mmCIF file of C-alpha atoms and ligand atoms in Angstrom:
data_model
loop_
_atom_site.group_PDB
_atom_site.id
_atom_site.type_symbol
_atom_site.label_atom_id
_atom_site.label_comp_id
_atom_site.label_asym_id
_atom_site.label_seq_id
_atom_site.Cartn_x
_atom_site.Cartn_y
_atom_site.Cartn_z
ATOM 1 C CA MET A 1 37.811 -13.556 -2.033
ATOM 2 C CA SER A 2 36.760 -9.837 -2.200
ATOM 3 C CA ARG A 3 33.470 -8.460 -0.796
ATOM 4 C CA PRO A 4 31.602 -10.693 -3.423
ATOM 5 C CA VAL A 5 28.826 -7.357 -4.442
ATOM 6 C CA GLU A 6 28.947 -7.229 -8.497
ATOM 7 C CA ALA A 7 26.176 -6.210 -11.079
ATOM 8 C CA ILE A 8 26.959 -8.517 -13.916
ATOM 9 C CA VAL A 9 25.947 -6.493 -17.401
ATOM 10 C CA ASN A 10 25.299 -8.362 -20.123
ATOM 11 C CA LEU A 11 25.861 -6.420 -23.157
ATOM 12 C CA ALA A 12 24.195 -8.860 -25.772
ATOM 13 C CA ASN A 13 21.050 -8.382 -24.339
ATOM 14 C CA ILE A 14 21.368 -4.326 -24.292
ATOM 15 C CA ARG A 15 21.774 -5.080 -28.170
ATOM 16 C CA SER A 16 18.730 -7.139 -28.539
ATOM 17 C CA ASN A 17 16.545 -4.551 -26.665
ATOM 18 C CA PHE A 18 17.939 -1.728 -29.089
ATOM 19 C CA ALA A 19 17.151 -4.618 -31.908
ATOM 20 C CA LEU A 20 13.615 -4.249 -30.443
ATOM 21 C CA VAL A 21 13.652 -0.678 -30.603
ATOM 22 C CA ARG A 22 14.526 -0.841 -34.388
ATOM 23 C CA LYS A 23 11.912 -3.002 -35.168
ATOM 24 C CA LEU A 24 9.180 -1.178 -33.734
ATOM 25 C CA ALA A 25 10.514 2.119 -34.617
ATOM 26 C CA ALA A 26 11.754 0.948 -38.281
ATOM 27 C CA ASN A 27 11.211 4.114 -39.719
ATOM 28 C CA SER A 28 13.129 6.409 -36.896
ATOM 29 C CA ARG A 29 16.583 6.730 -36.319
ATOM 30 C CA ILE A 30 17.748 6.006 -32.521
ATOM 31 C CA MET A 31 19.015 8.508 -29.960
ATOM 32 C CA ALA A 32 20.271 5.638 -27.242
ATOM 33 C CA ILE A 33 19.839 7.587 -23.843
ATOM 34 C CA VAL A 34 22.847 6.953 -21.780
ATOM 35 C CA LYS A 35 22.622 9.430 -18.975
ATOM 36 C CA ALA A 36 23.274 8.290 -15.483
ATOM 37 C CA ASN A 37 26.234 6.420 -16.361
ATOM 38 C CA ALA A 38 23.965 4.712 -18.556
ATOM 39 C CA TYR A 39 21.064 4.050 -16.119
ATOM 40 C CA GLY A 40 24.091 2.613 -13.723
ATOM 41 C CA HIS A 41 25.053 0.149 -16.561
ATOM 42 C CA GLY A 42 28.371 1.779 -17.667
ATOM 43 C CA ALA A 43 28.289 4.754 -19.962
ATOM 44 C CA VAL A 44 31.054 4.028 -22.018
ATOM 45 C CA PRO A 45 30.838 0.168 -22.497
ATOM 46 C CA VAL A 46 26.984 0.720 -23.179
ATOM 47 C CA ALA A 47 27.837 3.230 -25.924
ATOM 48 C CA THR A 48 30.563 1.176 -27.371
ATOM 49 C CA ALA A 49 28.450 -2.015 -27.463
ATOM 50 C CA LEU A 50 25.850 0.245 -29.154
ATOM 51 C CA ALA A 51 27.791 0.967 -32.133
ATOM 52 C CA ALA A 52 24.397 1.032 -34.462
ATOM 53 C CA ALA A 53 22.719 3.805 -32.258
ATOM 54 C CA ASP A 54 22.188 6.833 -34.466
ATOM 55 C CA ALA A 55 23.151 9.340 -31.604
ATOM 56 C CA PHE A 56 23.228 9.102 -27.281
ATOM 57 C CA GLY A 57 21.637 11.056 -24.991
ATOM 58 C CA VAL A 58 22.999 12.374 -21.967
ATOM 59 C CA ALA A 59 22.420 14.951 -19.140
ATOM 60 C CA SER A 60 25.390 17.219 -18.625
ATOM 61 C CA LEU A 61 28.574 17.917 -20.623
ATOM 62 C CA ALA A 62 30.664 15.545 -18.235
ATOM 63 C CA GLU A 63 28.684 12.885 -19.385
ATOM 64 C CA ALA A 64 29.280 13.880 -22.897
ATOM 65 C CA VAL A 65 33.078 14.488 -22.421
ATOM 66 C CA GLU A 66 33.510 11.109 -21.047
ATOM 67 C CA LEU A 67 31.866 9.355 -24.289
ATOM 68 C CA ARG A 68 33.881 11.696 -26.520
ATOM 69 C CA GLU A 69 37.238 10.942 -24.386
ATOM 70 C CA ALA A 70 36.651 7.004 -24.793
ATOM 71 C CA GLY A 71 36.595 7.441 -28.713
ATOM 72 C CA ILE A 72 32.420 7.592 -29.343
ATOM 73 C CA THR A 73 31.858 9.353 -32.272
ATOM 74 C CA GLN A 74 28.298 9.366 -33.086
ATOM 75 C CA PRO A 75 26.041 12.683 -32.202
ATOM 76 C CA VAL A 76 25.768 13.166 -28.917
ATOM 77 C CA VAL A 77 23.116 15.457 -27.192
ATOM 78 C CA LEU A 78 22.744 17.104 -24.036
ATOM 79 C CA LEU A 79 19.403 16.758 -23.123
ATOM 80 C CA GLY A 80 19.034 19.319 -20.532
ATOM 81 C CA GLY A 81 20.888 21.830 -22.422
ATOM 82 C CA VAL A 82 24.196 24.007 -20.805
ATOM 83 C CA PHE A 83 23.777 25.256 -17.734
ATOM 84 C CA ASP A 84 26.000 28.289 -18.514
ATOM 85 C CA ARG A 85 27.491 30.590 -21.057
ATOM 86 C CA ASP A 86 31.183 28.845 -20.933
ATOM 87 C CA GLU A 87 29.811 25.381 -21.412
ATOM 88 C CA MET A 88 28.872 26.328 -25.037
ATOM 89 C CA HIS A 89 32.411 26.562 -25.728
ATOM 90 C CA ASP A 90 32.949 22.922 -24.914
ATOM 91 C CA VAL A 91 30.007 22.280 -27.191
ATOM 92 C CA VAL A 92 31.841 23.314 -29.963
ATOM 93 C CA ARG A 93 34.904 21.807 -28.982
ATOM 94 C CA TYR A 94 33.627 17.873 -28.348
ATOM 95 C CA GLY A 95 31.426 18.361 -31.296
ATOM 96 C CA LEU A 96 28.347 18.227 -29.544
ATOM 97 C CA GLN A 97 24.410 18.817 -29.956
ATOM 98 C CA ILE A 98 22.211 20.785 -27.377
ATOM 99 C CA VAL A 99 18.657 21.225 -26.286
ATOM 100 C CA VAL A 100 17.372 24.462 -25.887
ATOM 101 C CA HIS A 101 14.420 24.867 -23.432
ATOM 102 C CA SER A 102 14.417 28.153 -21.685
ATOM 103 C CA GLY A 103 15.099 31.802 -22.646
ATOM 104 C CA GLU A 104 17.972 31.675 -20.548
ATOM 105 C CA GLN A 105 19.664 28.961 -22.482
ATOM 106 C CA PHE A 106 18.510 30.923 -25.761
ATOM 107 C CA GLY A 107 20.533 33.966 -24.294
ATOM 108 C CA HIS A 108 23.514 31.425 -23.765
ATOM 109 C CA LEU A 109 23.752 30.654 -27.344
ATOM 110 C CA LEU A 110 23.609 34.218 -28.158
ATOM 111 C CA ALA A 111 26.361 35.132 -26.245
ATOM 112 C CA ALA A 112 28.643 32.547 -27.117
ATOM 113 C CA GLU A 113 31.207 33.284 -29.875
ATOM 114 C CA LEU A 114 30.929 30.311 -32.032
ATOM 115 C CA ARG A 115 33.676 29.230 -34.414
ATOM 116 C CA GLU A 116 31.300 26.413 -36.049
ATOM 117 C CA GLN A 117 27.513 26.168 -36.330
ATOM 118 C CA ILE A 118 25.620 24.000 -34.249
ATOM 119 C CA VAL A 119 22.388 21.284 -34.049
ATOM 120 C CA VAL A 120 19.746 22.359 -31.821
ATOM 121 C CA TRP A 121 17.145 20.594 -30.445
ATOM 122 C CA LEU A 122 14.229 22.828 -29.439
ATOM 123 C CA LYS A 123 12.408 21.709 -26.804
ATOM 124 C CA ILE A 124 8.245 22.653 -26.673
ATOM 125 C CA ASP A 125 6.475 22.007 -23.411
ATOM 126 C CA THR A 126 3.038 20.327 -24.288
ATOM 127 C CA GLY A 127 2.021 19.801 -21.004
ATOM 128 C CA MET A 128 4.279 18.230 -18.662
ATOM 129 C CA HIS A 129 5.648 21.864 -17.680
ATOM 130 C CA ARG A 130 9.044 20.709 -16.549
ATOM 131 C CA LEU A 131 11.386 21.932 -19.965
ATOM 132 C CA GLY A 132 10.370 23.524 -22.973
ATOM 133 C CA PHE A 133 9.058 27.018 -24.555
ATOM 134 C CA GLU A 134 5.375 27.545 -24.246
ATOM 135 C CA VAL A 135 3.448 26.661 -27.439
ATOM 136 C CA GLN A 136 2.714 30.224 -28.018
ATOM 137 C CA ASP A 137 6.343 31.705 -27.761
ATOM 138 C CA PHE A 138 7.546 28.390 -29.747
ATOM 139 C CA ALA A 139 7.411 29.805 -33.436
ATOM 140 C CA GLU A 140 8.893 32.903 -32.278
ATOM 141 C CA ILE A 141 11.864 31.387 -30.586
ATOM 142 C CA ARG A 142 12.451 29.467 -33.586
ATOM 143 C CA ARG A 143 12.726 32.296 -36.040
ATOM 144 C CA MET A 144 14.736 33.818 -33.417
ATOM 145 C CA LEU A 145 17.100 30.979 -33.305
ATOM 146 C CA GLU A 146 17.206 30.959 -37.093
ATOM 147 C CA ILE A 147 18.585 34.082 -37.695
ATOM 148 C CA THR A 148 21.423 34.249 -34.794
ATOM 149 C CA GLY A 149 23.237 32.482 -37.729
ATOM 150 C CA LYS A 150 24.721 29.660 -35.256
ATOM 151 C CA VAL A 151 22.094 27.145 -35.706
ATOM 152 C CA LYS A 152 22.892 24.515 -38.294
ATOM 153 C CA GLU A 153 20.419 22.469 -37.923
ATOM 154 C CA LEU A 154 16.991 22.664 -35.704
ATOM 155 C CA VAL A 155 15.257 19.431 -34.254
ATOM 156 C CA LEU A 156 11.870 19.791 -32.767
ATOM 157 C CA MET A 157 11.070 18.114 -29.746
ATOM 158 C CA SER A 158 8.990 17.766 -26.691
ATOM 159 C CA HIS A 159 8.756 14.913 -23.966
ATOM 160 C CA PHE A 160 5.849 12.947 -22.567
ATOM 161 C CA GLY A 161 5.138 13.152 -18.602
ATOM 162 C CA CYS A 162 2.481 10.113 -18.839
ATOM 163 C CA ALA A 163 3.384 7.912 -21.660
ATOM 164 C CA ASP A 164 3.570 4.630 -19.384
ATOM 165 C CA ASP A 165 0.041 4.839 -18.639
ATOM 166 C CA VAL A 166 -1.942 3.698 -21.538
ATOM 167 C CA GLY A 167 -5.402 5.003 -19.807
ATOM 168 C CA ASN A 168 -3.968 8.519 -19.302
ATOM 169 C CA THR A 169 -5.655 10.710 -21.638
ATOM 170 C CA ALA A 170 -2.955 13.638 -21.212
ATOM 171 C CA THR A 171 -0.496 11.627 -23.667
ATOM 172 C CA GLY A 172 -3.179 12.262 -26.932
ATOM 173 C CA HIS A 173 -3.210 15.814 -25.508
ATOM 174 C CA GLN A 174 0.225 16.425 -25.194
ATOM 175 C CA LEU A 175 0.793 14.989 -29.381
ATOM 176 C CA ALA A 176 -2.089 17.070 -30.497
ATOM 177 C CA VAL A 177 -0.128 19.894 -28.764
ATOM 178 C CA PHE A 178 3.167 19.118 -30.338
ATOM 179 C CA GLU A 179 1.519 18.449 -33.728
ATOM 180 C CA ASN A 180 -0.384 21.700 -33.949
ATOM 181 C CA ALA A 181 2.809 23.623 -33.018
ATOM 182 C CA VAL A 182 5.329 22.024 -35.437
ATOM 183 C CA ALA A 183 2.336 21.475 -38.453
ATOM 184 C CA GLY A 184 4.443 22.730 -41.371
ATOM 185 C CA LEU A 185 7.638 23.317 -39.834
ATOM 186 C CA PRO A 186 10.617 21.994 -41.310
ATOM 187 C CA GLY A 187 13.190 20.217 -39.805
ATOM 188 C CA GLU A 188 13.161 16.858 -38.019
ATOM 189 C CA LYS A 189 11.251 16.089 -34.939
ATOM 190 C CA SER A 190 11.082 13.977 -31.629
ATOM 191 C CA LEU A 191 8.758 13.004 -28.959
ATOM 192 C CA ALA A 192 9.122 9.015 -27.857
ATOM 193 C CA ASN A 193 10.977 7.908 -24.823
ATOM 194 C CA SER A 194 10.786 3.943 -24.149
ATOM 195 C CA ALA A 195 7.209 3.865 -23.204
ATOM 196 C CA ALA A 196 6.136 5.697 -26.299
ATOM 197 C CA VAL A 197 8.382 3.688 -28.059
ATOM 198 C CA LEU A 198 6.056 0.657 -27.240
ATOM 199 C CA ALA A 199 2.571 2.259 -26.803
ATOM 200 C CA TYR A 200 2.322 4.702 -29.087
ATOM 201 C CA PRO A 201 3.783 4.486 -32.818
ATOM 202 C CA GLN A 202 2.210 7.605 -33.870
ATOM 203 C CA THR A 203 4.557 9.650 -31.951
ATOM 204 C CA HIS A 204 8.025 7.918 -33.475
ATOM 205 C CA TYR A 205 8.903 10.739 -35.620
ATOM 206 C CA ASP A 206 12.339 11.293 -36.997
ATOM 207 C CA TRP A 207 14.053 10.285 -33.516
ATOM 208 C CA VAL A 208 12.871 8.373 -31.038
ATOM 209 C CA ARG A 209 14.948 8.296 -27.349
ATOM 210 C CA PRO A 210 14.615 5.231 -25.803
ATOM 211 C CA GLY A 211 16.243 4.851 -22.328
ATOM 212 C CA ILE A 212 15.143 2.303 -19.730
ATOM 213 C CA MET A 213 13.875 -0.089 -22.143
ATOM 214 C CA LEU A 214 17.300 -0.695 -23.408
ATOM 215 C CA TYR A 215 18.375 -1.603 -20.319
ATOM 216 C CA GLY A 216 15.465 -4.222 -20.213
ATOM 217 C CA ALA A 217 13.197 -2.841 -17.923
ATOM 218 C CA ASN A 218 9.505 -2.632 -18.353
ATOM 219 C CA PRO A 219 8.654 1.084 -19.167
ATOM 220 C CA MET A 220 4.850 0.605 -18.714
ATOM 221 C CA LEU A 221 2.679 -0.007 -16.086
ATOM 222 C CA ARG A 222 0.923 -2.298 -18.007
ATOM 223 C CA PRO A 223 2.836 -5.909 -18.271
ATOM 224 C CA LEU A 224 4.976 -6.194 -21.672
ATOM 225 C CA GLN A 225 3.101 -7.849 -24.370
ATOM 226 C CA ALA A 226 4.216 -11.065 -26.619
ATOM 227 C CA HIS A 227 5.856 -9.178 -28.946
ATOM 228 C CA GLU A 228 7.192 -6.610 -26.522
ATOM 229 C CA VAL A 229 10.253 -9.066 -24.974
ATOM 230 C CA LEU A 230 12.900 -6.989 -23.218
ATOM 231 C CA ALA A 231 16.140 -8.793 -21.733
ATOM 232 C CA PRO A 232 17.368 -7.527 -18.375
ATOM 233 C CA ALA A 233 20.910 -6.009 -18.866
ATOM 234 C CA MET A 234 22.156 -5.763 -15.133
ATOM 235 C CA THR A 235 22.057 -8.476 -12.705
ATOM 236 C CA LEU A 236 22.741 -7.448 -8.956
ATOM 237 C CA ARG A 237 24.208 -10.361 -6.964
ATOM 238 C CA SER A 238 26.514 -10.985 -4.100
ATOM 239 C CA ARG A 239 26.672 -14.291 -1.445
ATOM 240 C CA LEU A 240 25.222 -15.285 1.829
ATOM 241 C CA VAL A 241 27.831 -14.809 4.311
ATOM 242 C CA ALA A 242 26.686 -15.895 7.614
ATOM 243 C CA ILE A 243 23.624 -17.835 8.718
ATOM 244 C CA HIS A 244 22.128 -17.787 11.959
ATOM 245 C CA ASN A 245 19.435 -20.199 13.979
ATOM 246 C CA ILE A 246 17.175 -17.925 15.904
ATOM 247 C CA ALA A 247 14.299 -18.870 18.279
ATOM 248 C CA ALA A 248 10.637 -17.604 17.677
ATOM 249 C CA GLY A 249 10.051 -14.334 19.191
ATOM 250 C CA GLU A 250 13.813 -13.201 18.458
ATOM 251 C CA ALA A 251 14.228 -9.915 16.540
ATOM 252 C CA VAL A 252 16.711 -9.337 13.596
ATOM 253 C CA GLY A 253 18.528 -6.036 12.779
ATOM 254 C CA TYR A 254 18.640 -2.446 13.369
ATOM 255 C CA GLY A 255 15.833 -1.378 15.320
ATOM 256 C CA GLU A 256 14.507 -4.716 15.880
ATOM 257 C CA GLN A 257 12.299 -3.890 12.916
ATOM 258 C CA TRP A 258 11.398 -7.704 12.372
ATOM 259 C CA ARG A 259 10.306 -10.482 14.792
ATOM 260 C CA SER A 260 10.516 -14.164 14.068
ATOM 261 C CA GLN A 261 6.903 -15.916 14.660
ATOM 262 C CA ARG A 262 8.661 -19.331 14.600
ATOM 263 C CA PRO A 263 12.524 -20.818 15.022
ATOM 264 C CA ALA A 264 14.039 -19.442 11.904
ATOM 265 C CA ARG A 265 17.387 -19.588 9.965
ATOM 266 C CA ILE A 266 18.320 -16.659 8.759
ATOM 267 C CA GLY A 267 21.029 -15.521 6.087
ATOM 268 C CA THR A 268 23.259 -12.230 5.764
ATOM 269 C CA VAL A 269 23.727 -11.127 2.412
ATOM 270 C CA ALA A 270 26.625 -9.006 1.607
ATOM 271 C CA ILE A 271 24.684 -5.973 0.042
ATOM 272 C CA GLY A 272 23.059 -2.645 1.548
ATOM 273 C CA TYR A 273 22.141 0.700 0.907
ATOM 274 C CA GLY A 274 25.703 1.550 0.589
ATOM 275 C CA ASP A 275 25.686 -0.387 -2.620
ATOM 276 C CA GLY A 276 22.347 1.120 -3.764
ATOM 277 C CA TYR A 277 20.002 -1.597 -2.024
ATOM 278 C CA PRO A 278 17.003 0.330 -1.667
ATOM 279 C CA ARG A 279 16.904 1.024 2.045
ATOM 280 C CA HIS A 280 12.909 1.071 2.389
ATOM 281 C CA ALA A 281 12.652 -2.254 0.929
ATOM 282 C CA PRO A 282 10.152 -3.857 3.353
ATOM 283 C CA ASN A 283 9.973 -7.318 4.778
ATOM 284 C CA GLY A 284 9.262 -10.004 2.050
ATOM 285 C CA THR A 285 11.264 -7.963 -0.522
ATOM 286 C CA PRO A 286 12.215 -11.347 -2.764
ATOM 287 C CA MET A 287 15.761 -12.353 -3.739
ATOM 288 C CA LEU A 288 16.822 -15.351 -5.395
ATOM 289 C CA ILE A 289 19.081 -18.129 -3.489
ATOM 290 C CA GLY A 290 19.795 -21.079 -5.863
ATOM 291 C CA GLY A 291 16.931 -20.065 -8.180
ATOM 292 C CA GLN A 292 14.475 -20.255 -5.533
ATOM 293 C CA ARG A 293 12.668 -16.837 -3.587
ATOM 294 C CA ALA A 294 13.411 -15.810 -0.092
ATOM 295 C CA GLY A 295 12.417 -12.708 1.540
ATOM 296 C CA LEU A 296 14.018 -9.906 3.118
ATOM 297 C CA VAL A 297 13.699 -9.600 7.035
ATOM 298 C CA GLY A 298 14.789 -6.359 9.156
ATOM 299 C CA ARG A 299 15.817 -3.408 8.616
ATOM 300 C CA VAL A 300 18.654 -2.766 5.415
ATOM 301 C CA SER A 301 21.905 -1.471 6.408
ATOM 302 C CA MET A 302 24.532 -0.041 4.993
ATOM 303 C CA ASP A 303 26.453 -3.414 4.058
ATOM 304 C CA PHE A 304 24.323 -6.079 4.811
ATOM 305 C CA ILE A 305 20.938 -7.477 4.376
ATOM 306 C CA THR A 306 19.156 -10.367 6.273
ATOM 307 C CA VAL A 307 17.052 -12.919 4.591
ATOM 308 C CA ASP A 308 14.796 -15.689 5.784
ATOM 309 C CA LEU A 309 16.040 -18.900 4.769
ATOM 310 C CA THR A 310 13.696 -21.281 7.014
ATOM 311 C CA ASP A 311 12.341 -22.788 3.801
ATOM 312 C CA ILE A 312 15.337 -22.839 2.066
ATOM 313 C CA PRO A 313 17.292 -25.661 4.519
ATOM 314 C CA SER A 314 20.109 -26.396 1.451
ATOM 315 C CA ALA A 315 20.927 -22.631 1.572
ATOM 316 C CA ALA A 316 24.780 -22.444 2.920
ATOM 317 C CA PRO A 317 27.474 -19.532 3.186
ATOM 318 C CA GLY A 318 29.152 -18.846 0.256
ATOM 319 C CA ASP A 319 25.859 -18.843 -1.656
ATOM 320 C CA GLU A 320 25.307 -16.748 -4.838
ATOM 321 C CA VAL A 321 22.161 -14.454 -3.835
ATOM 322 C CA ILE A 322 20.645 -12.522 -7.051
ATOM 323 C CA LEU A 323 18.759 -9.024 -5.583
ATOM 324 C CA TRP A 324 17.398 -8.541 -9.287
ATOM 325 C CA GLY A 325 18.264 -9.359 -12.875
ATOM 326 C CA ASP A 326 18.227 -12.416 -14.235
ATOM 327 C CA GLY A 327 14.818 -14.357 -12.882
ATOM 328 C CA LEU A 328 13.631 -11.372 -10.939
ATOM 329 C CA PRO A 329 12.661 -8.093 -12.327
ATOM 330 C CA VAL A 330 14.090 -5.018 -10.829
ATOM 331 C CA GLU A 331 10.484 -3.560 -11.730
ATOM 332 C CA GLU A 332 9.230 -5.730 -8.969
ATOM 333 C CA VAL A 333 12.035 -5.014 -6.434
ATOM 334 C CA ALA A 334 11.647 -1.324 -6.816
ATOM 335 C CA LYS A 335 7.553 -1.561 -6.711
ATOM 336 C CA MET A 336 8.036 -3.156 -3.141
ATOM 337 C CA ALA A 337 10.152 -0.661 -1.896
ATOM 338 C CA GLY A 338 8.102 1.944 -3.268
ATOM 339 C CA SER A 339 10.357 3.153 -6.083
ATOM 340 C CA ILE A 340 10.817 2.447 -9.527
ATOM 341 C CA SER A 341 13.388 0.687 -11.848
ATOM 342 C CA TYR A 342 15.191 3.798 -13.106
ATOM 343 C CA GLN A 343 15.880 4.775 -9.229
ATOM 344 C CA LEU A 344 17.413 1.349 -8.633
ATOM 345 C CA LEU A 345 19.458 1.003 -11.228
ATOM 346 C CA THR A 346 20.875 4.141 -11.716
ATOM 347 C CA GLY A 347 21.453 4.196 -7.720
ATOM 348 C CA VAL A 348 23.897 1.036 -8.148
ATOM 349 C CA GLN A 349 27.156 2.639 -6.331
ATOM 350 C CA LYS A 350 30.951 2.951 -7.414
ATOM 351 C CA ARG A 351 32.120 0.655 -5.330
ATOM 352 C CA VAL A 352 29.779 -2.339 -6.380
ATOM 353 C CA ARG A 353 32.112 -3.861 -9.483
ATOM 354 C CA ARG A 354 31.002 -4.216 -12.874
ATOM 355 C CA CYS A 355 31.281 -7.414 -14.929
ATOM 356 C CA TYR A 356 30.650 -7.218 -18.630
ATOM 357 C CA LEU A 357 29.673 -9.957 -20.657
ATOM 358 C CA PHE A 358 29.561 -9.758 -24.527
HETATM 359 C C1 PLP B 1 15.773 10.256 -19.999
HETATM 360 C C2 PLP B 1 15.109 10.952 -21.443
HETATM 361 C C3 PLP B 1 14.449 9.931 -22.379
HETATM 362 C C4 PLP B 1 14.272 8.400 -21.736
HETATM 363 O O1 PLP B 1 13.379 7.817 -21.026
HETATM 364 P P1 PLP B 1 12.845 6.432 -20.727
HETATM 365 O O2 PLP B 1 11.583 6.706 -20.158
HETATM 366 O O3 PLP B 1 13.985 6.131 -19.774
HETATM 367 O O4 PLP B 1 12.875 6.177 -22.136
HETATM 368 C C5 PLP B 1 14.225 10.425 -23.126
HETATM 369 N N1 PLP B 1 14.113 11.765 -23.647
HETATM 370 C C6 PLP B 1 14.250 12.837 -22.739
HETATM 371 C C7 PLP B 1 14.810 14.270 -22.954
HETATM 372 C C8 PLP B 1 15.255 12.345 -21.521
HETATM 373 O O5 PLP B 1 15.457 13.080 -20.551
#
């Protein structure tokens, strides 16, 4: 047997999460966000499974080219736009669409000699202050873009900073700024990420842009409601490879960071931060062994972690261990580790075998 770490990716669950987006945003088109290797799930298998998506969103030209070379034909949008002028040629060559969020990017578009017009997603900074044109400059930029003759179609977009937190008034403010900026202007509009798909139907406009919810993780700080059921797409699993009985007072792992109060049975699981398991997961971080919860003990190392099996006497070497996914939300593990589901999912390393369920 080879090293037993696997990420089982359930593509049917991704499709059912996509169907929920369809239901919640019935009058919008859906740009499925597949950046960062589809949040660690595998960009090509996910995009192939989402044949019903109206477009895909990626972070880089390389990510877009990967989809095109795999035969994906839907529109593909570079969410961060191009990073230099030369990339404009591949935008045309691969039939991509681009975000333009800065004067520099506007310059790249102006300078590039294009043999075809392209679709541009013009980004407005409505308050997050990360990317986008200032509201007061936006109308002028829009006019200048139109007269370049290089733009086939202009989509007006922005992005939320706090849509996961329904108690935060920033979202309402960003929406008001967006509405004001685009009022009366022609062209399609786009604002909603996963959290806004769920919590802010008035932001759906022509295109919604769900990412994390397609992968079955809750984008909200609050629990999901009954009509919002998402199915986790990735189950990260490995196996117990050793068991040690230790006396009370003995320490486990690097730095003697955990010491047992009682005689204990310690299991060693073949997974570590070298696979993407969070190194800062504290003692007590849950995992599932034969469907029962057990807690991490000791420091996470590169290839192994240790778990307290004292209360699961039936556990034996070779048993399957679920680190997150089926029966254990990745959000819960992320929260324990002071992280977020996005980081844990995108952090699953190349050496972890992906197995696809269709
Ligand atoms: C990543 C991204 C999204 C998706 O965000 P989720 O929170 O994963 O739904 C949407 N829009 C843009 C511009 C993004 O970069």
